[in-house]
């Protein structure tokens, strides 16, 4: 609708200009028989006339006749005109005028007439196809945007818009034309000249509306969100968003103007709203919740916003000790001469090299669009999670291995200590048994000696005088052993009684008086039996 309205308004201005000029070029042509013959020229004759004269010598009347010829000719005549290079000849004439340092009124009028000729030629589909098929025509036409005449600039915008909405080839041709215009005019970024027009307070509001319409058409003609974001980024860098605030403020200050101004301001605001709506929609499509490292917090990141991408990269590389490498990479990129074709070629090589480095082999043949970026970022985060889990598992494994080693070492120490204690206990036990055997042997020996002494005394007594009989040594030994066993049984009974009392006292919590036990142990006669009992 906006394009149709723009075309209708341009046609109305063209008709008014011709009517105000006293009949236009057609009236002048009818007054001159020679000029009348121009109207019936063949395409070859028109090409000869256009190529024989440069822009400074081309007459306004000839341009007007060509305009009428193009409007009234048949498709066959136009096809022949296009085949012979008629569009290229027209654009070359326009480029000659655009390249002049200073242009007077006649040259501006001639520029306007030649643009009308192009407009008449592109009213046919094959005329637009002819424009887009030659890569030099649209960029040369775009140079006329720098005209100081707003009407001429409006005509150029309309022609470019018609070419742009024709299809993919037309849109690509316009973007290439903007690149060429930036290079020729020395702009920092594409669309800088158009954005500067919006800042110009002397420019008509209607022309600013046309510029906004053209910029929105460039963005919305692309079906790929990545291309829309890239094109919009150049406009934003040129200061378009700041200019929107000024235009909105200017509309608030001009509330008392006439209805026409209100309509134009309304259309300007509608174009601003359209730009912002599509921008927010594209940013939402480019939104991605990125996680800052394994187990870190997640934050929303606009993948199409260079500032956010830079901040995210700087934060990540600093956190994981890659800051020096990131800084070195930026310093190398700073050396690229971005302002010329060599720089663009170098940027393409850098992008291709990075693509080959970070993209898996099975994905290298695909463009790294937003969907692919999201998908590969998901892979990257999952890989980081798996890497973190593997690191934690490896750490747990090492900790368990160290713990097992410590336990085995402790068990070995306890085993050695137990073995040593067992051997010491066996040695002490053996010593105790040996001592007991020696003592028993000594006691038995003493008893035997006592028995021998008794026998000797009995023998000596029987030989000298009669004495009472003395028991033999075996009976005496049996009696002594019986006494020993009796005493030992008594001692065992006493010890058992003491143990029962000790257990009862321990269970009742009463205090224990070990006096009796101490007294029994101190008895020299019973000490050896306590030792035997123990």
XYZ file of C-alpha atoms in Angstrom:
534
model
C 0.000 0.000 0.000
C 2.792 2.405 0.877
C 4.603 1.689 -2.385
C 1.406 2.225 -4.371
C 0.810 5.508 -2.564
C 4.352 6.623 -3.254
C 4.051 5.785 -6.947
C 0.735 7.624 -7.258
C 2.137 10.728 -5.585
C 5.194 10.687 -7.831
C 3.032 10.392 -10.924
C 0.872 13.288 -9.703
C 3.928 15.477 -9.186
C 5.199 14.573 -12.644
C 1.901 15.500 -14.306
C 1.685 18.791 -12.401
C 5.229 19.684 -13.397
C 4.510 19.039 -17.078
C 1.254 21.014 -16.935
C 2.952 23.937 -15.221
C 5.647 23.912 -17.894
C 3.239 25.039 -20.621
C 2.321 21.804 -22.312
C 5.515 19.886 -21.485
C 7.856 18.341 -23.979
C 5.038 16.912 -26.045
C 3.774 20.433 -26.870
C 7.280 21.541 -27.809
C 7.651 18.470 -29.953
C 4.426 19.215 -31.833
C 5.684 22.737 -32.589
C 8.844 21.428 -34.221
C 8.721 19.064 -37.176
C 12.235 17.863 -36.454
C 11.365 17.013 -32.875
C 8.159 15.365 -34.071
C 10.227 12.936 -36.082
C 12.005 11.817 -32.836
C 8.847 10.172 -31.642
C 8.990 7.673 -34.473
C 12.674 6.739 -34.047
C 13.582 3.094 -34.022
C 15.434 1.655 -30.993
C 18.658 1.760 -32.993
C 18.239 5.490 -33.762
C 17.545 6.264 -30.122
C 20.643 4.385 -29.033
C 22.743 6.275 -31.552
C 21.399 9.623 -30.317
C 22.023 8.712 -26.663
C 25.552 7.471 -27.248
C 26.616 10.281 -29.520
C 25.991 12.903 -26.865
C 27.373 13.087 -23.384
C 25.297 14.203 -20.436
C 26.187 17.857 -20.790
C 25.050 18.033 -24.416
C 21.919 15.860 -24.146
C 18.887 18.068 -24.693
C 15.840 18.163 -22.457
C 13.610 17.834 -25.527
C 15.315 14.621 -26.594
C 14.922 13.171 -23.098
C 11.231 14.151 -23.081
C 10.658 12.511 -26.466
C 12.329 9.313 -25.283
C 10.090 9.291 -22.211
C 6.970 9.495 -24.382
C 8.355 6.882 -26.761
C 8.964 4.440 -23.901
C 5.482 5.005 -22.477
C 3.701 4.470 -25.808
C 5.836 1.736 -27.402
C 4.885 -1.882 -27.739
C 6.531 -4.755 -25.949
C 8.456 -5.761 -29.058
C 9.892 -2.248 -29.455
C 10.930 -2.188 -25.759
C 12.462 -5.629 -25.996
C 14.581 -4.505 -28.935
C 15.534 -1.325 -27.063
C 16.627 -3.329 -24.025
C 18.504 -5.851 -26.154
C 20.532 -3.092 -27.813
C 21.546 -1.686 -24.398
C 19.082 1.168 -24.072
C 18.853 0.901 -20.257
C 22.616 0.929 -19.913
C 22.819 4.060 -22.084
C 20.205 5.820 -19.905
C 21.970 4.846 -16.681
C 25.316 5.986 -18.075
C 23.830 9.403 -18.811
C 22.486 9.555 -15.252
C 25.860 8.498 -13.845
C 27.567 11.295 -15.788
C 25.258 13.840 -14.189
C 25.647 12.309 -10.704
C 29.426 12.483 -10.967
C 29.427 16.267 -11.586
C 30.737 18.396 -8.751
C 28.178 21.136 -9.448
C 24.823 20.846 -11.221
C 22.685 23.693 -12.478
C 18.916 23.712 -12.915
C 19.062 22.406 -16.473
C 21.122 19.407 -15.442
C 18.761 18.680 -12.564
C 15.814 18.806 -14.970
C 17.638 16.521 -17.383
C 18.372 14.138 -14.508
C 14.682 14.098 -13.619
C 13.639 13.409 -17.247
C 16.089 10.547 -17.599
C 14.747 9.029 -14.386
C 11.236 9.269 -15.850
C 12.516 7.408 -18.902
C 13.811 4.633 -16.636
C 10.536 4.590 -14.767
C 8.626 4.155 -18.033
C 10.961 1.325 -19.012
C 10.563 -0.480 -15.677
C 6.796 -0.412 -15.813
C 7.250 -3.688 -17.691
C 8.480 -6.836 -15.986
C 11.185 -7.489 -18.530
C 12.466 -3.959 -17.966
C 13.081 -4.758 -14.296
C 14.641 -8.076 -15.260
C 16.991 -6.240 -17.602
C 18.004 -3.865 -14.779
C 18.759 -6.682 -12.331
C 20.540 -8.850 -14.896
C 23.282 -6.254 -15.397
C 25.183 -5.870 -12.090
C 26.421 -2.375 -13.022
C 23.065 -0.702 -13.692
C 21.474 -0.550 -10.236
C 24.629 0.659 -8.424
C 25.084 3.407 -11.026
C 21.440 4.395 -10.600
C 21.867 4.555 -6.809
C 24.512 7.259 -7.170
C 21.720 9.697 -8.033
C 20.503 9.496 -4.407
C 23.058 12.166 -3.575
C 21.231 14.749 -5.696
C 20.501 18.013 -3.934
C 17.044 18.055 -5.477
C 14.593 16.196 -3.239
C 12.276 15.399 -6.122
C 15.114 13.685 -8.002
C 16.064 11.724 -4.870
C 12.427 10.697 -4.442
C 12.328 9.407 -8.006
C 15.479 7.378 -7.397
C 14.030 5.920 -4.196
C 10.880 4.917 -6.043
C 12.823 3.221 -8.829
C 15.015 1.355 -6.359
C 11.965 0.258 -4.355
C 10.246 -1.087 -7.494
C 13.354 -3.078 -8.372
C 13.746 -4.306 -4.811
C 10.255 -5.738 -4.359
C 10.455 -7.617 -7.671
C 12.159 -10.625 -6.098
C 15.355 -12.031 -4.663
C 17.513 -10.752 -7.529
C 16.109 -7.246 -7.163
C 16.685 -7.203 -3.397
C 20.232 -8.443 -3.813
C 20.882 -5.824 -6.507
C 19.725 -3.029 -4.163
C 21.979 -4.226 -1.326
C 24.921 -4.362 -3.734
C 24.021 -0.864 -4.909
C 24.092 0.392 -1.307
C 27.543 -1.154 -0.873
C 28.736 0.596 -4.010
C 27.196 3.892 -2.925
C 28.975 3.648 0.433
C 32.293 2.960 -1.254
C 31.987 5.814 -3.769
C 30.695 8.375 -1.252
C 33.140 7.380 1.484
C 30.487 6.479 4.058
C 31.401 4.608 7.232
C 28.475 2.253 6.854
C 25.670 1.548 4.414
C 22.614 3.838 4.484
C 24.538 6.582 6.280
C 23.547 9.181 3.658
C 19.857 8.250 3.892
C 19.909 8.444 7.689
C 21.554 11.867 7.517
C 18.595 13.062 5.452
C 16.340 12.202 8.388
C 18.444 14.432 10.618
C 18.198 17.359 8.183
C 15.719 19.880 9.602
C 15.289 21.558 6.190
C 14.242 18.348 4.431
C 10.529 17.926 3.751
C 8.634 15.599 6.027
C 7.247 13.816 2.981
C 10.759 12.992 1.791
C 11.680 11.700 5.227
C 8.593 9.508 5.033
C 9.786 8.189 1.656
C 13.232 7.447 3.084
C 11.735 5.521 6.000
C 9.503 3.640 3.601
C 12.530 2.713 1.509
C 14.532 1.548 4.533
C 11.653 -0.574 5.812
C 11.211 -2.047 2.349
C 14.867 -3.054 2.230
C 14.588 -4.849 5.573
C 11.218 -6.499 5.076
C 11.956 -7.681 1.548
C 14.336 -10.267 2.992
C 12.856 -13.572 4.119
C 15.890 -14.566 6.180
C 16.006 -13.186 9.705
C 19.823 -13.164 9.649
C 19.878 -10.880 6.602
C 17.257 -8.567 8.135
C 19.291 -8.295 11.301
C 22.501 -7.620 9.378
C 20.884 -4.903 7.241
C 19.218 -3.299 10.254
C 22.502 -3.294 12.158
C 24.031 -0.968 9.545
C 21.083 1.413 9.865
C 21.285 1.400 13.657
C 25.024 2.029 13.506
C 24.346 5.007 11.230
C 22.165 6.525 14.001
C 18.648 5.603 12.884
C 17.274 4.831 16.368
C 18.448 8.174 17.733
C 16.864 9.855 14.743
C 13.532 8.200 15.584
C 13.411 10.014 18.908
C 13.971 13.319 17.149
C 11.233 12.644 14.595
C 8.764 11.696 17.340
C 9.582 14.844 19.266
C 9.211 16.956 16.135
C 5.733 15.501 15.626
C 4.713 16.522 19.137
C 5.940 20.082 18.535
C 3.960 20.450 15.287
C 0.460 19.694 16.578
C -0.853 23.050 15.351
C 0.116 22.501 11.689
C -2.402 21.797 8.912
C -4.023 18.459 8.180
C -1.518 17.578 5.468
C 1.330 17.875 7.925
C -0.625 15.736 10.393
C -1.090 13.018 7.762
C 2.580 13.032 6.841
C 3.623 12.943 10.486
C 1.237 10.047 11.073
C 2.771 8.121 8.175
C 6.256 8.846 9.528
C 5.250 7.501 12.931
C 3.720 4.446 11.305
C 6.980 3.751 9.495
C 8.904 4.133 12.750
C 6.510 1.784 14.501
C 6.865 -0.766 11.696
C 10.648 -0.622 11.940
C 10.633 -1.097 15.722
C 8.029 -3.884 15.625
C 9.959 -5.962 13.102
C 13.204 -5.275 14.984
C 11.779 -6.539 18.288
C 10.340 -9.584 16.535
C 13.680 -10.440 14.928
C 15.504 -9.923 18.231
C 13.072 -12.310 19.908
C 13.819 -14.888 17.220
C 17.540 -14.375 17.816
C 17.227 -14.696 21.613
C 19.081 -17.547 23.274
C 19.477 -18.454 26.954
C 23.197 -19.087 27.219
C 24.863 -20.688 30.259
C 28.071 -19.135 31.558
C 30.198 -22.218 32.017
C 29.323 -25.655 33.428
C 26.943 -25.266 36.347
C 26.867 -21.483 35.936
C 23.932 -19.136 35.739
C 22.073 -18.673 32.450
C 21.399 -15.325 30.805
C 19.456 -14.303 27.723
C 21.647 -13.287 24.810
C 20.619 -11.762 21.480
C 22.700 -13.652 18.931
C 22.346 -10.799 16.450
C 23.658 -8.114 18.828
C 27.450 -7.660 18.431
C 27.844 -5.854 21.755
C 26.196 -8.649 23.719
C 28.204 -11.287 21.876
C 31.443 -9.440 22.644
C 30.567 -9.080 26.339
C 29.655 -12.768 26.565
C 32.909 -13.830 24.882
C 34.990 -11.527 27.054
C 33.329 -12.813 30.233
C 33.726 -16.459 29.251
C 37.346 -16.198 28.110
C 38.310 -14.267 31.242
C 36.612 -16.777 33.556
C 38.291 -19.814 31.991
C 41.802 -18.370 31.562
C 41.551 -17.644 27.811
C 41.660 -13.850 28.117
C 45.155 -13.388 26.595
C 44.213 -15.496 23.563
C 40.981 -13.549 23.091
C 42.871 -10.252 23.306
C 45.468 -11.449 20.810
C 42.711 -12.492 18.398
C 41.107 -9.059 18.621
C 44.444 -7.374 18.009
C 44.961 -9.436 14.873
C 41.473 -8.607 13.621
C 42.183 -4.932 14.186
C 44.934 -5.125 11.551
C 42.476 -6.017 8.768
C 42.025 -3.095 6.316
C 38.234 -3.205 6.433
C 37.797 -0.069 4.308
C 38.744 -1.692 0.986
C 38.077 -4.854 -0.993
C 41.192 -6.551 0.343
C 39.832 -6.139 3.860
C 36.529 -7.726 2.908
C 38.398 -10.623 1.341
C 40.422 -11.045 4.527
C 37.274 -11.011 6.647
C 35.819 -13.739 4.460
C 38.986 -15.804 4.939
C 38.860 -15.282 8.711
C 35.224 -16.361 8.823
C 35.943 -19.448 6.706
C 38.905 -20.383 8.911
C 36.882 -20.021 12.108
C 34.028 -21.974 10.538
C 36.359 -24.852 9.692
C 37.804 -24.772 13.222
C 34.686 -24.721 15.397
C 32.054 -26.431 13.233
C 31.954 -30.253 13.177
C 32.928 -31.857 9.850
C 29.392 -33.049 9.134
C 28.080 -29.463 9.480
C 30.690 -27.579 7.450
C 28.650 -27.475 4.255
C 25.775 -25.599 5.938
C 25.577 -21.868 6.573
C 25.811 -20.925 10.215
C 22.345 -19.375 10.517
C 20.553 -18.592 13.768
C 18.888 -22.005 13.931
C 22.205 -23.768 13.414
C 23.883 -21.482 15.943
C 21.238 -22.333 18.545
C 21.567 -26.031 17.814
C 25.355 -25.994 18.048
C 25.275 -23.878 21.210
C 23.037 -26.563 22.710
C 25.632 -29.170 21.720
C 28.370 -27.040 23.231
C 26.574 -26.665 26.548
C 25.811 -30.398 26.665
C 29.463 -31.147 25.914
C 30.499 -28.843 28.753
C 28.087 -30.635 31.106
C 29.461 -34.043 30.098
C 33.012 -32.760 30.485
C 32.188 -31.454 33.948
C 30.560 -34.765 34.912
C 33.594 -36.661 33.606
C 35.924 -34.400 35.595
C 33.864 -34.925 38.743
C 33.798 -38.697 38.178
C 37.553 -38.732 37.626
C 38.066 -36.712 40.801
C 35.794 -39.066 42.764
C 37.682 -42.040 41.359
C 41.030 -40.595 42.491
C 39.594 -39.807 45.922
C 38.247 -43.353 46.283
C 41.544 -44.825 45.144
C 43.398 -42.709 47.701
C 40.932 -43.759 50.420
C 41.316 -47.438 49.524
C 45.094 -47.039 49.617
C 44.919 -45.460 53.078
C 42.632 -48.227 54.364
C 44.891 -50.938 52.944
C 47.901 -49.272 54.547
C 46.108 -49.060 57.879
C 45.080 -52.713 57.636
C 48.660 -53.698 56.873
C 49.864 -51.706 59.879
C 47.243 -53.308 62.117
C 48.113 -56.712 60.722
C 51.775 -56.187 61.449
C 50.990 -54.860 64.907
C 48.650 -57.782 65.641
C 51.231 -60.254 64.414
C 53.885 -58.650 66.587
C 51.591 -58.616 69.615
C 50.634 -62.235 69.000
C 54.255 -63.271 68.828
C 55.052 -61.309 71.993
C 52.067 -62.930 73.762
C 53.179 -66.365 72.650
C 56.703 -65.681 73.908
C 55.433 -64.454 77.272
C 53.047 -67.378 77.554
C 55.825 -69.781 76.746
C 58.038 -68.132 79.336
C 55.263 -68.365 81.915
C 54.726 -72.024 81.130
C 58.453 -72.669 81.344
C 58.613 -70.921 84.716
C 55.695 -72.960 85.997
C 57.271 -76.166 84.734
C 60.545 -75.274 86.406
C 58.835 -74.465 89.689
C 56.789 -77.654 89.597
C 59.892 -79.615 88.787
C 61.713 -77.921 91.636
C 58.909 -78.663 94.098
C 58.724 -82.250 92.980
C 62.500 -82.518 93.368
C 62.265 -81.065 96.851
C 59.529 -83.524 97.736
C 61.614 -86.381 96.381
C 64.606 -85.217 98.406
C 62.419 -85.057 101.484
C 61.272 -88.604 100.807
C 64.898 -89.804 100.422
C 65.867 -88.125 103.640
C 63.057 -89.918 105.447
C 64.148 -93.272 104.044
C 67.750 -92.667 105.148
C 66.604 -91.750 108.649
C 64.426 -94.894 108.839
C 67.294 -97.087 107.728
C 69.696 -95.658 110.262
C 67.150 -95.895 113.037
C 66.299 -99.533 112.356
C 69.871 -100.507 112.583
C 70.443 -98.895 115.948
C 67.184 -98.950 117.862
C 63.605 -99.537 117.423
C 61.579 -96.400 116.445
C 58.024 -95.769 115.273
C 57.420 -96.427 111.624
C 57.615 -93.511 109.162
C 55.420 -93.408 106.082
C 57.185 -93.938 102.832
C 57.896 -91.114 100.379
C 55.155 -92.061 97.960
C 52.426 -91.890 100.577
C 53.872 -88.650 101.928
C 53.923 -87.169 98.423
C 50.336 -88.253 97.845
C 49.288 -86.668 101.128
C 51.039 -83.395 100.251
C 49.501 -83.374 96.788
C 46.051 -84.035 98.302
C 46.550 -81.127 100.703
C 47.630 -78.942 97.792
C 44.541 -79.902 95.763
C 42.292 -79.295 98.730
C 43.791 -75.854 99.307
C 43.594 -75.122 95.608
C 39.884 -76.089 95.484
C 39.231 -73.902 98.528
C 41.037 -70.984 96.876
C 39.075 -71.480 93.666
C 35.827 -71.418 95.598
C 36.860 -68.193 97.336
C 37.862 -66.659 94.022
C 34.503 -67.633 92.456
C 32.683 -66.099 95.424
C 34.683 -62.897 95.009
C 33.888 -62.802 91.280
C 30.163 -63.237 91.944
C 30.249 -60.460 94.497
C 32.178 -58.286 92.072
C 29.589 -58.921 89.290
C 26.673 -58.194 91.664
C 28.314 -55.026 92.898
C 29.059 -53.859 89.361
C 25.459 -54.459 88.298
C 24.081 -52.581 91.347
C 26.593 -49.750 90.963
C 28.011 -50.205 94.483
C 31.647 -49.536 95.261
C 33.998 -52.468 95.427
C 36.365 -53.074 98.298
C 39.255 -55.142 96.928
C 40.822 -55.540 100.367
C 40.078 -59.240 100.665
C 41.484 -59.896 97.212
C 44.587 -57.913 97.983
C 45.082 -59.775 101.231
C 44.779 -63.141 99.542
C 47.223 -62.148 96.803
C 49.703 -60.861 99.382
C 49.707 -64.157 101.202
C 53.060 -65.766 100.239
C 51.625 -69.231 100.606
C 48.817 -68.577 98.166
C 50.568 -66.311 95.660
C 51.749 -69.133 93.472
C 48.217 -70.556 93.324
C 46.836 -67.187 92.172
C 49.478 -67.205 89.510
C 48.451 -70.699 88.484
C 44.797 -69.642 88.428
C 45.576 -66.631 86.278
